[in-house]
Amino acid sequence: WRKRDSFQSLRALSDFRLCLWYHIGVKQVIVLKLEPSSEQHAALLSTLEAFNRGAQYAADVAYEKRCSSKIALQPFVYGTLREEFGLSSQMAIRAISKTCEAYKRDRRVHVKIDLHGAMVYDERIMSFKGLTHVSLLCLGGRQLIPLRYGAYQAARLERAQGQADLILRGGTFFLYVTIDLPTPPPIE
């Protein structure tokens, strides 16, 4: 009887997960290569470095105050992120968020942010301009940057959600964009 009860419990859990998957939907990440000019590359690099230096400053304060809540940390670091690091309002909020996500993993560890680590762009500081360009906010203003991608990414780009990660890999910038895949019909 125990085996049968545990089997039924496992089946119920499996049905719950399938139902949850069906209602939440499926997410996927597509990679888009940026092709900035040399001036745009320099602007992206300085923005990425300022963002991560700001996130490191926020991590230092979070560790000192033992604070992993975005709302609690914001009054301590927001003004400094805006003034000393030159971040826009939304970039400052994203830097605080990055810090808190990293700090929540283990509150005993002083978080170290990589200077060329990922930077999160959301719909307030990034927008797609057709299928060929993306507009990204940098420290000196918006930059309209050409994109390169394959047929697979092109077929899915219209499903892009409002958030992407700017990644620097081997001197080349990429956007890792989250997309929603169509929800499959329920299995009966």
PDB file of C-alpha atoms in Angstrom:
ATOM      1  CA  TRP A   1       0.000   0.000   0.000  1.00  0.00           C
ATOM      2  CA  ARG A   2       2.815   2.386   0.748  1.00  0.00           C
ATOM      3  CA  LYS A   3       4.227   2.037  -2.754  1.00  0.00           C
ATOM      4  CA  ARG A   4       0.840   2.731  -4.278  1.00  0.00           C
ATOM      5  CA  ASP A   5       0.269   5.774  -2.055  1.00  0.00           C
ATOM      6  CA  SER A   6       3.699   7.178  -2.852  1.00  0.00           C
ATOM      7  CA  PHE A   7       3.098   6.538  -6.563  1.00  0.00           C
ATOM      8  CA  GLN A   8      -0.200   8.431  -6.393  1.00  0.00           C
ATOM      9  CA  SER A   9       1.497  11.283  -4.538  1.00  0.00           C
ATOM     10  CA  LEU A  10       4.237  11.409  -7.154  1.00  0.00           C
ATOM     11  CA  ARG A  11       1.664  11.412  -9.950  1.00  0.00           C
ATOM     12  CA  ALA A  12      -0.263  14.241  -8.266  1.00  0.00           C
ATOM     13  CA  LEU A  13       2.968  16.253  -7.959  1.00  0.00           C
ATOM     14  CA  SER A  14       3.763  15.565 -11.603  1.00  0.00           C
ATOM     15  CA  ASP A  15       0.260  16.696 -12.637  1.00  0.00           C
ATOM     16  CA  PHE A  16       0.691  19.852 -10.541  1.00  0.00           C
ATOM     17  CA  ARG A  17       4.025  20.653 -12.212  1.00  0.00           C
ATOM     18  CA  LEU A  18       2.523  20.097 -15.670  1.00  0.00           C
ATOM     19  CA  CYS A  19      -0.393  22.367 -14.791  1.00  0.00           C
ATOM     20  CA  LEU A  20       1.971  25.004 -13.398  1.00  0.00           C
ATOM     21  CA  TRP A  21       4.153  24.795 -16.520  1.00  0.00           C
ATOM     22  CA  TYR A  22       1.081  25.170 -18.713  1.00  0.00           C
ATOM     23  CA  HIS A  23      -0.129  28.296 -16.917  1.00  0.00           C
ATOM     24  CA  ILE A  24       3.246  30.001 -16.528  1.00  0.00           C
ATOM     25  CA  GLY A  25       4.417  29.396 -20.082  1.00  0.00           C
ATOM     26  CA  VAL A  26       7.815  28.638 -21.476  1.00  0.00           C
ATOM     27  CA  LYS A  27      10.714  31.075 -21.538  1.00  0.00           C
ATOM     28  CA  GLN A  28      13.781  30.919 -23.737  1.00  0.00           C
ATOM     29  CA  VAL A  29      16.847  33.097 -24.192  1.00  0.00           C
ATOM     30  CA  ILE A  30      18.088  34.151 -27.612  1.00  0.00           C
ATOM     31  CA  VAL A  31      21.479  35.744 -28.203  1.00  0.00           C
ATOM     32  CA  LEU A  32      21.816  38.837 -30.392  1.00  0.00           C
ATOM     33  CA  LYS A  33      25.229  40.152 -31.418  1.00  0.00           C
ATOM     34  CA  LEU A  34      25.678  43.913 -31.264  1.00  0.00           C
ATOM     35  CA  GLU A  35      27.714  45.632 -33.968  1.00  0.00           C
ATOM     36  CA  PRO A  36      28.526  49.031 -32.465  1.00  0.00           C
ATOM     37  CA  SER A  37      30.837  51.591 -34.015  1.00  0.00           C
ATOM     38  CA  SER A  38      34.070  52.253 -32.121  1.00  0.00           C
ATOM     39  CA  GLU A  39      32.447  55.261 -30.363  1.00  0.00           C
ATOM     40  CA  GLN A  40      29.380  53.199 -29.447  1.00  0.00           C
ATOM     41  CA  HIS A  41      31.609  50.366 -28.197  1.00  0.00           C
ATOM     42  CA  ALA A  42      33.445  52.811 -25.935  1.00  0.00           C
ATOM     43  CA  ALA A  43      30.102  54.191 -24.670  1.00  0.00           C
ATOM     44  CA  LEU A  44      28.786  50.689 -23.946  1.00  0.00           C
ATOM     45  CA  LEU A  45      32.019  49.702 -22.199  1.00  0.00           C
ATOM     46  CA  SER A  46      32.095  52.815 -19.976  1.00  0.00           C
ATOM     47  CA  THR A  47      28.407  52.292 -19.116  1.00  0.00           C
ATOM     48  CA  LEU A  48      28.955  48.619 -18.278  1.00  0.00           C
ATOM     49  CA  GLU A  49      31.955  49.426 -16.088  1.00  0.00           C
ATOM     50  CA  ALA A  50      30.181  52.298 -14.289  1.00  0.00           C
ATOM     51  CA  PHE A  51      27.141  50.075 -13.702  1.00  0.00           C
ATOM     52  CA  ASN A  52      29.257  47.281 -12.200  1.00  0.00           C
ATOM     53  CA  ARG A  53      31.363  49.688 -10.108  1.00  0.00           C
ATOM     54  CA  GLY A  54      28.078  51.085  -8.781  1.00  0.00           C
ATOM     55  CA  ALA A  55      26.801  47.577  -8.088  1.00  0.00           C
ATOM     56  CA  GLN A  56      30.057  46.840  -6.206  1.00  0.00           C
ATOM     57  CA  TYR A  57      29.582  49.986  -4.125  1.00  0.00           C
ATOM     58  CA  ALA A  58      26.026  48.860  -3.329  1.00  0.00           C
ATOM     59  CA  ALA A  59      27.370  45.394  -2.436  1.00  0.00           C
ATOM     60  CA  ASP A  60      29.899  46.941  -0.049  1.00  0.00           C
ATOM     61  CA  VAL A  61      27.169  48.934   1.700  1.00  0.00           C
ATOM     62  CA  ALA A  62      24.827  45.924   1.764  1.00  0.00           C
ATOM     63  CA  TYR A  63      27.525  43.805   3.410  1.00  0.00           C
ATOM     64  CA  GLU A  64      28.386  46.517   5.919  1.00  0.00           C
ATOM     65  CA  LYS A  65      24.736  47.028   6.878  1.00  0.00           C
ATOM     66  CA  ARG A  66      23.801  43.319   6.509  1.00  0.00           C
ATOM     67  CA  CYS A  67      20.989  44.369   4.220  1.00  0.00           C
ATOM     68  CA  SER A  68      19.697  42.235   1.329  1.00  0.00           C
ATOM     69  CA  SER A  69      16.409  44.024   0.706  1.00  0.00           C
ATOM     70  CA  LYS A  70      16.236  46.325  -2.317  1.00  0.00           C
ATOM     71  CA  ILE A  71      13.828  48.650  -0.563  1.00  0.00           C
ATOM     72  CA  ALA A  72      15.952  48.869   2.592  1.00  0.00           C
ATOM     73  CA  LEU A  73      19.235  49.322   0.668  1.00  0.00           C
ATOM     74  CA  GLN A  74      17.998  51.966  -1.759  1.00  0.00           C
ATOM     75  CA  PRO A  75      18.057  54.969   0.644  1.00  0.00           C
ATOM     76  CA  PHE A  76      21.692  54.244   1.502  1.00  0.00           C
ATOM     77  CA  VAL A  77      23.085  53.986  -2.042  1.00  0.00           C
ATOM     78  CA  TYR A  78      20.714  55.512  -4.616  1.00  0.00           C
ATOM     79  CA  GLY A  79      21.990  59.094  -4.434  1.00  0.00           C
ATOM     80  CA  THR A  80      25.624  58.015  -4.631  1.00  0.00           C
ATOM     81  CA  LEU A  81      24.922  55.753  -7.606  1.00  0.00           C
ATOM     82  CA  ARG A  82      23.339  58.681  -9.431  1.00  0.00           C
ATOM     83  CA  GLU A  83      25.922  61.327  -8.525  1.00  0.00           C
ATOM     84  CA  GLU A  84      29.274  59.550  -8.259  1.00  0.00           C
ATOM     85  CA  PHE A  85      28.772  56.778 -10.825  1.00  0.00           C
ATOM     86  CA  GLY A  86      26.636  58.791 -13.262  1.00  0.00           C
ATOM     87  CA  LEU A  87      23.938  56.129 -13.527  1.00  0.00           C
ATOM     88  CA  SER A  88      20.443  57.013 -14.691  1.00  0.00           C
ATOM     89  CA  SER A  89      17.595  56.430 -12.273  1.00  0.00           C
ATOM     90  CA  GLN A  90      16.652  53.061 -13.750  1.00  0.00           C
ATOM     91  CA  MET A  91      20.293  51.941 -14.005  1.00  0.00           C
ATOM     92  CA  ALA A  92      20.749  52.721 -10.318  1.00  0.00           C
ATOM     93  CA  ILE A  93      17.679  50.631  -9.451  1.00  0.00           C
ATOM     94  CA  ARG A  94      18.957  47.753 -11.622  1.00  0.00           C
ATOM     95  CA  ALA A  95      22.404  47.941  -9.936  1.00  0.00           C
ATOM     96  CA  ILE A  96      20.765  47.739  -6.490  1.00  0.00           C
ATOM     97  CA  SER A  97      18.667  44.813  -7.678  1.00  0.00           C
ATOM     98  CA  LYS A  98      21.728  42.983  -9.044  1.00  0.00           C
ATOM     99  CA  THR A  99      23.502  43.470  -5.731  1.00  0.00           C
ATOM    100  CA  CYS A 100      20.591  42.219  -3.639  1.00  0.00           C
ATOM    101  CA  GLU A 101      20.093  39.143  -5.820  1.00  0.00           C
ATOM    102  CA  ALA A 102      23.778  38.256  -5.432  1.00  0.00           C
ATOM    103  CA  TYR A 103      23.828  39.033  -1.703  1.00  0.00           C
ATOM    104  CA  LYS A 104      20.725  36.924  -0.970  1.00  0.00           C
ATOM    105  CA  ARG A 105      22.509  33.775  -2.134  1.00  0.00           C
ATOM    106  CA  ASP A 106      24.781  33.856   0.905  1.00  0.00           C
ATOM    107  CA  ARG A 107      24.592  36.743   3.349  1.00  0.00           C
ATOM    108  CA  ARG A 108      27.843  35.758   5.054  1.00  0.00           C
ATOM    109  CA  VAL A 109      29.918  36.427   1.926  1.00  0.00           C
ATOM    110  CA  HIS A 110      31.037  39.872   0.790  1.00  0.00           C
ATOM    111  CA  VAL A 111      29.844  39.937  -2.832  1.00  0.00           C
ATOM    112  CA  LYS A 112      32.401  40.816  -5.506  1.00  0.00           C
ATOM    113  CA  ILE A 113      30.953  42.156  -8.761  1.00  0.00           C
ATOM    114  CA  ASP A 114      32.954  41.566 -11.945  1.00  0.00           C
ATOM    115  CA  LEU A 115      33.791  44.871 -13.667  1.00  0.00           C
ATOM    116  CA  HIS A 116      32.697  43.402 -17.000  1.00  0.00           C
ATOM    117  CA  GLY A 117      29.801  41.357 -15.615  1.00  0.00           C
ATOM    118  CA  ALA A 118      26.324  41.385 -17.127  1.00  0.00           C
ATOM    119  CA  MET A 119      24.179  44.515 -17.058  1.00  0.00           C
ATOM    120  CA  VAL A 120      20.414  44.187 -17.030  1.00  0.00           C
ATOM    121  CA  TYR A 121      18.477  46.355 -19.460  1.00  0.00           C
ATOM    122  CA  ASP A 122      14.713  46.629 -19.144  1.00  0.00           C
ATOM    123  CA  GLU A 123      12.036  48.288 -21.278  1.00  0.00           C
ATOM    124  CA  ARG A 124      12.721  51.705 -19.713  1.00  0.00           C
ATOM    125  CA  ILE A 125      16.321  51.861 -20.937  1.00  0.00           C
ATOM    126  CA  MET A 126      16.210  49.581 -23.993  1.00  0.00           C
ATOM    127  CA  SER A 127      13.941  49.359 -27.020  1.00  0.00           C
ATOM    128  CA  PHE A 128      14.081  47.504 -30.298  1.00  0.00           C
ATOM    129  CA  LYS A 129      13.887  49.686 -33.389  1.00  0.00           C
ATOM    130  CA  GLY A 130      12.583  47.279 -35.963  1.00  0.00           C
ATOM    131  CA  LEU A 131      14.502  44.076 -36.515  1.00  0.00           C
ATOM    132  CA  THR A 132      17.831  45.721 -37.278  1.00  0.00           C
ATOM    133  CA  HIS A 133      18.658  48.046 -34.359  1.00  0.00           C
ATOM    134  CA  VAL A 134      18.348  48.357 -30.613  1.00  0.00           C
ATOM    135  CA  SER A 135      18.334  51.596 -28.642  1.00  0.00           C
ATOM    136  CA  LEU A 136      20.325  51.314 -25.405  1.00  0.00           C
ATOM    137  CA  LEU A 137      20.730  54.001 -22.773  1.00  0.00           C
ATOM    138  CA  CYS A 138      24.378  54.745 -22.028  1.00  0.00           C
ATOM    139  CA  LEU A 139      25.961  57.285 -19.678  1.00  0.00           C
ATOM    140  CA  GLY A 140      26.077  59.896 -22.459  1.00  0.00           C
ATOM    141  CA  GLY A 141      22.560  59.240 -23.784  1.00  0.00           C
ATOM    142  CA  ARG A 142      20.845  56.726 -26.028  1.00  0.00           C
ATOM    143  CA  GLN A 143      22.800  54.799 -28.642  1.00  0.00           C
ATOM    144  CA  LEU A 144      21.130  53.215 -31.690  1.00  0.00           C
ATOM    145  CA  ILE A 145      23.173  50.053 -32.262  1.00  0.00           C
ATOM    146  CA  PRO A 146      22.915  47.604 -35.182  1.00  0.00           C
ATOM    147  CA  LEU A 147      22.111  43.955 -34.420  1.00  0.00           C
ATOM    148  CA  ARG A 148      23.201  40.750 -36.091  1.00  0.00           C
ATOM    149  CA  TYR A 149      21.457  37.431 -35.631  1.00  0.00           C
ATOM    150  CA  GLY A 150      20.408  34.331 -37.525  1.00  0.00           C
ATOM    151  CA  ALA A 151      17.112  33.111 -38.920  1.00  0.00           C
ATOM    152  CA  TYR A 152      16.292  31.235 -35.711  1.00  0.00           C
ATOM    153  CA  GLN A 153      16.508  34.424 -33.609  1.00  0.00           C
ATOM    154  CA  ALA A 154      14.701  36.490 -36.270  1.00  0.00           C
ATOM    155  CA  ALA A 155      11.705  34.146 -36.159  1.00  0.00           C
ATOM    156  CA  ARG A 156      11.400  34.635 -32.390  1.00  0.00           C
ATOM    157  CA  LEU A 157      12.434  38.252 -31.859  1.00  0.00           C
ATOM    158  CA  GLU A 158       8.880  39.603 -31.947  1.00  0.00           C
ATOM    159  CA  ARG A 159       8.211  37.628 -28.749  1.00  0.00           C
ATOM    160  CA  ALA A 160      10.959  39.445 -26.852  1.00  0.00           C
ATOM    161  CA  GLN A 161      10.013  40.405 -23.339  1.00  0.00           C
ATOM    162  CA  GLY A 162      11.006  43.647 -21.705  1.00  0.00           C
ATOM    163  CA  GLN A 163      14.354  42.567 -20.280  1.00  0.00           C
ATOM    164  CA  ALA A 164      17.775  41.645 -21.668  1.00  0.00           C
ATOM    165  CA  ASP A 165      21.292  41.194 -20.327  1.00  0.00           C
ATOM    166  CA  LEU A 166      24.162  43.098 -21.929  1.00  0.00           C
ATOM    167  CA  ILE A 167      27.156  40.761 -21.990  1.00  0.00           C
ATOM    168  CA  LEU A 168      30.760  41.503 -22.973  1.00  0.00           C
ATOM    169  CA  ARG A 169      32.479  38.366 -24.225  1.00  0.00           C
ATOM    170  CA  GLY A 170      35.857  38.442 -25.955  1.00  0.00           C
ATOM    171  CA  GLY A 171      35.578  42.164 -26.657  1.00  0.00           C
ATOM    172  CA  THR A 172      32.190  41.717 -28.379  1.00  0.00           C
ATOM    173  CA  PHE A 173      28.855  42.829 -26.929  1.00  0.00           C
ATOM    174  CA  PHE A 174      25.812  40.558 -26.955  1.00  0.00           C
ATOM    175  CA  LEU A 175      22.231  40.947 -25.763  1.00  0.00           C
ATOM    176  CA  TYR A 176      20.722  37.883 -24.101  1.00  0.00           C
ATOM    177  CA  VAL A 177      17.004  38.457 -24.628  1.00  0.00           C
ATOM    178  CA  THR A 178      14.243  36.528 -22.848  1.00  0.00           C
ATOM    179  CA  ILE A 179      11.363  35.490 -25.086  1.00  0.00           C
ATOM    180  CA  ASP A 180       8.010  33.832 -24.446  1.00  0.00           C
ATOM    181  CA  LEU A 181       7.383  30.680 -26.401  1.00  0.00           C
ATOM    182  CA  PRO A 182       3.797  29.854 -27.327  1.00  0.00           C
ATOM    183  CA  THR A 183       2.030  27.832 -24.692  1.00  0.00           C
ATOM    184  CA  PRO A 184       1.324  24.336 -25.987  1.00  0.00           C
ATOM    185  CA  PRO A 185      -2.196  22.982 -25.703  1.00  0.00           C
ATOM    186  CA  PRO A 186      -2.910  20.962 -22.545  1.00  0.00           C
ATOM    187  CA  ILE A 187      -2.356  17.223 -22.678  1.00  0.00           C
ATOM    188  CA  GLU A 188      -5.566  15.310 -22.189  1.00  0.00           C
TER     189      GLU A 188
END
